[in-house]
Amino acid sequence: MEETLRSLRAMAESTRLRLLALFLRGDFTVSELVGMLGQSQPRVSRHLKILCDAGLIERAPEGSWVFYRLSQDRCRVELIRQILRQIPFDDSTIRRDIERLERVKEARNQAAAEYFRKNASQWDKIRTLHVDEQDVDNAVVSMMPEAASGTLLDIGTGTGHMLKLLGGRFERAEGVDLSHEMLALARANLADQGFDNCGVRSADMYQLPHDPESFDAAVIHQVLHFSDSPTLVIAEVARVLRPGGHVLMVDFAPHDVESLREEFQHRRLGFDDSEIGQLCAAHDLSLTDTHRLPGDPLTVVIWLATKSPMPRIDRDLSGSQSVLTA
Ligand SMILES: C[S@@+](CC[C@H](N)C(=O)[O-])C[C@H]1O[C@@H](n2cnc3c(N)ncnc32)[C@H](O)[C@@H]1O
């Protein structure tokens, strides 16, 4: 009850209710919020701090920027929704805030589109080297186990393509990436197409900012070949997956297109099944399915691995007990 009261107290102020109404529609920096609310930066920052202290929103640093976003706690978000439902739809203050929010989104979309335009030709070139993307997408969707639901982590989310493809099957999906431009594109894409249960944040795949065992599933789509240490990435995925959780890894089979190193900074020219199998086995994951999409010159491979359903410590204990009782 104390926590609910603390949340209600934090919400019981007009600027903070306006802020929460905005956060239901996206993640924003302080300067964007200052523009939308028409209040001074110190004032907006003070309200943000109160909401953060009450656990209703959280800070998500991204390079030199800091985004604020709704808490990831479902109960708190439901409470916020319930309170905001009491405000009439045509409330003039909230409507004005939302009009300004649309202008912020429009500016973001324009910046994202400009970045995309500049880089699209490079990405198109890689696409011509392997099978149709739609075929890969179909295979990814069919390989993600039906039973996987709850939470999804998309590592190296880029423009958020995997979140759009798989996010709808999960209660909540989060994409992480280190590139500010990619995150801006993903944010614009997801907001435009109404993927309300999906969010993105800046994070390094070698040091994920998440608690152990906090996701039911993960996907790493065309990211491992950029890594100079895939084992560290897999170790992090295994750490944040729940026992019994699944990870889909999508990358190339071994190839000899050397130009990808120079032109596109690929560190690895593909992976073979045994390497992926060993990487998984070293981190408590077992390879449960593999699907190849042959192409010329690049073959795309999708590996599905599942984390052992029993926490390691229980298995070790039961192992030692059986030795004792033998
Ligand atoms: C080829 S893109 C793939 C994007 C997305 N998964 C897709 O398939 O549409 C690779 C992504 O990995 C991201 N990336 C590279 N190194 C990273 C790291 N250390 N941590 C997080 N993301 C990283 C890049 O910024 C880029 O967005």
Coordinates of N, CA, C and O in Angstrom, one line a residue, residues 3 6-7 10 20 48-58 69-77 80:
E3 N 3.7 1.8 -1.4 CA 4.2 2.1 -2.7 C 3.1 2.8 -3.6 O 3.4 3.7 -4.3
R6 N 2.7 6.3 -2.5 CA 3.8 7.1 -3.0 C 3.6 7.4 -4.5 O 3.8 8.6 -4.9
S7 N 3.2 6.5 -5.3 CA 2.9 6.7 -6.7 C 1.8 7.8 -6.8 O 1.9 8.7 -7.6
A10 N 3.0 11.2 -6.0 CA 3.9 11.8 -7.1 C 3.0 12.2 -8.3 O 3.3 13.2 -9.0
L20 N 3.2 12.5 -17.5 CA 2.9 11.0 -17.7 C 2.1 10.8 -18.9 O 2.2 9.8 -19.6
L48 N 10.5 15.8 -13.1 CA 11.0 14.5 -13.6 C 11.6 13.7 -12.4 O 11.5 12.5 -12.3
K49 N 12.4 14.5 -11.6 CA 13.0 13.8 -10.5 C 12.0 13.2 -9.5 O 12.2 12.0 -9.0
I50 N 10.9 13.9 -9.3 CA 9.9 13.4 -8.3 C 9.3 12.1 -8.9 O 9.1 11.1 -8.2
L51 N 9.0 12.1 -10.2 CA 8.4 10.9 -10.9 C 9.4 9.8 -10.9 O 9.0 8.6 -10.7
C52 N 10.7 10.1 -11.1 CA 11.8 9.1 -11.0 C 11.8 8.5 -9.6 O 11.9 7.2 -9.5
D53 N 11.9 9.3 -8.6 CA 12.0 8.9 -7.2 C 10.9 8.0 -6.8 O 11.0 7.0 -6.1
A54 N 9.7 8.2 -7.4 CA 8.5 7.4 -7.1 C 8.5 6.1 -8.0 O 7.6 5.3 -7.8
G55 N 9.5 6.0 -8.8 CA 9.6 4.8 -9.7 C 8.5 4.8 -10.8 O 8.3 3.7 -11.4
L56 N 7.9 5.9 -11.1 CA 6.9 5.9 -12.2 C 7.6 6.1 -13.6 O 7.0 5.6 -14.6
I57 N 8.7 6.7 -13.6 CA 9.5 6.8 -14.9 C 10.9 6.5 -14.6 O 11.3 6.4 -13.4
E58 N 11.7 6.3 -15.6 CA 13.2 6.1 -15.4 C 14.0 6.8 -16.4 O 13.5 7.2 -17.5
R69 N 11.6 7.8 -19.7 CA 10.5 6.9 -20.2 C 9.7 6.3 -19.1 O 10.2 6.4 -17.9
L70 N 8.6 5.8 -19.4 CA 7.8 5.1 -18.3 C 8.5 4.0 -17.7 O 9.4 3.3 -18.3
S71 N 8.2 3.7 -16.4 CA 8.8 2.6 -15.7 C 8.5 1.3 -16.5 O 7.5 1.2 -17.2
Q72 N 9.3 0.3 -16.3 CA 9.1 -1.0 -17.0 C 8.2 -1.9 -16.1 O 7.9 -3.0 -16.5
D73 N 7.8 -1.4 -15.0 CA 6.9 -2.1 -14.1 C 5.5 -2.1 -14.5 O 4.9 -1.0 -14.5
R74 N 4.9 -3.3 -14.8 CA 3.6 -3.3 -15.4 C 2.5 -2.7 -14.5 O 1.6 -2.1 -14.9
C75 N 2.6 -3.0 -13.2 CA 1.6 -2.6 -12.2 C 1.6 -1.0 -12.2 O 0.5 -0.4 -12.2
R76 N 2.8 -0.5 -12.2 CA 2.9 1.0 -12.1 C 2.3 1.6 -13.4 O 1.5 2.6 -13.3
V77 N 2.6 1.0 -14.5 CA 2.1 1.6 -15.8 C 0.6 1.5 -15.8 O -0.1 2.4 -16.2
I80 N -0.9 4.2 -13.7 CA -0.8 5.5 -14.5 C -2.0 5.6 -15.5 O -2.7 6.6 -15.6

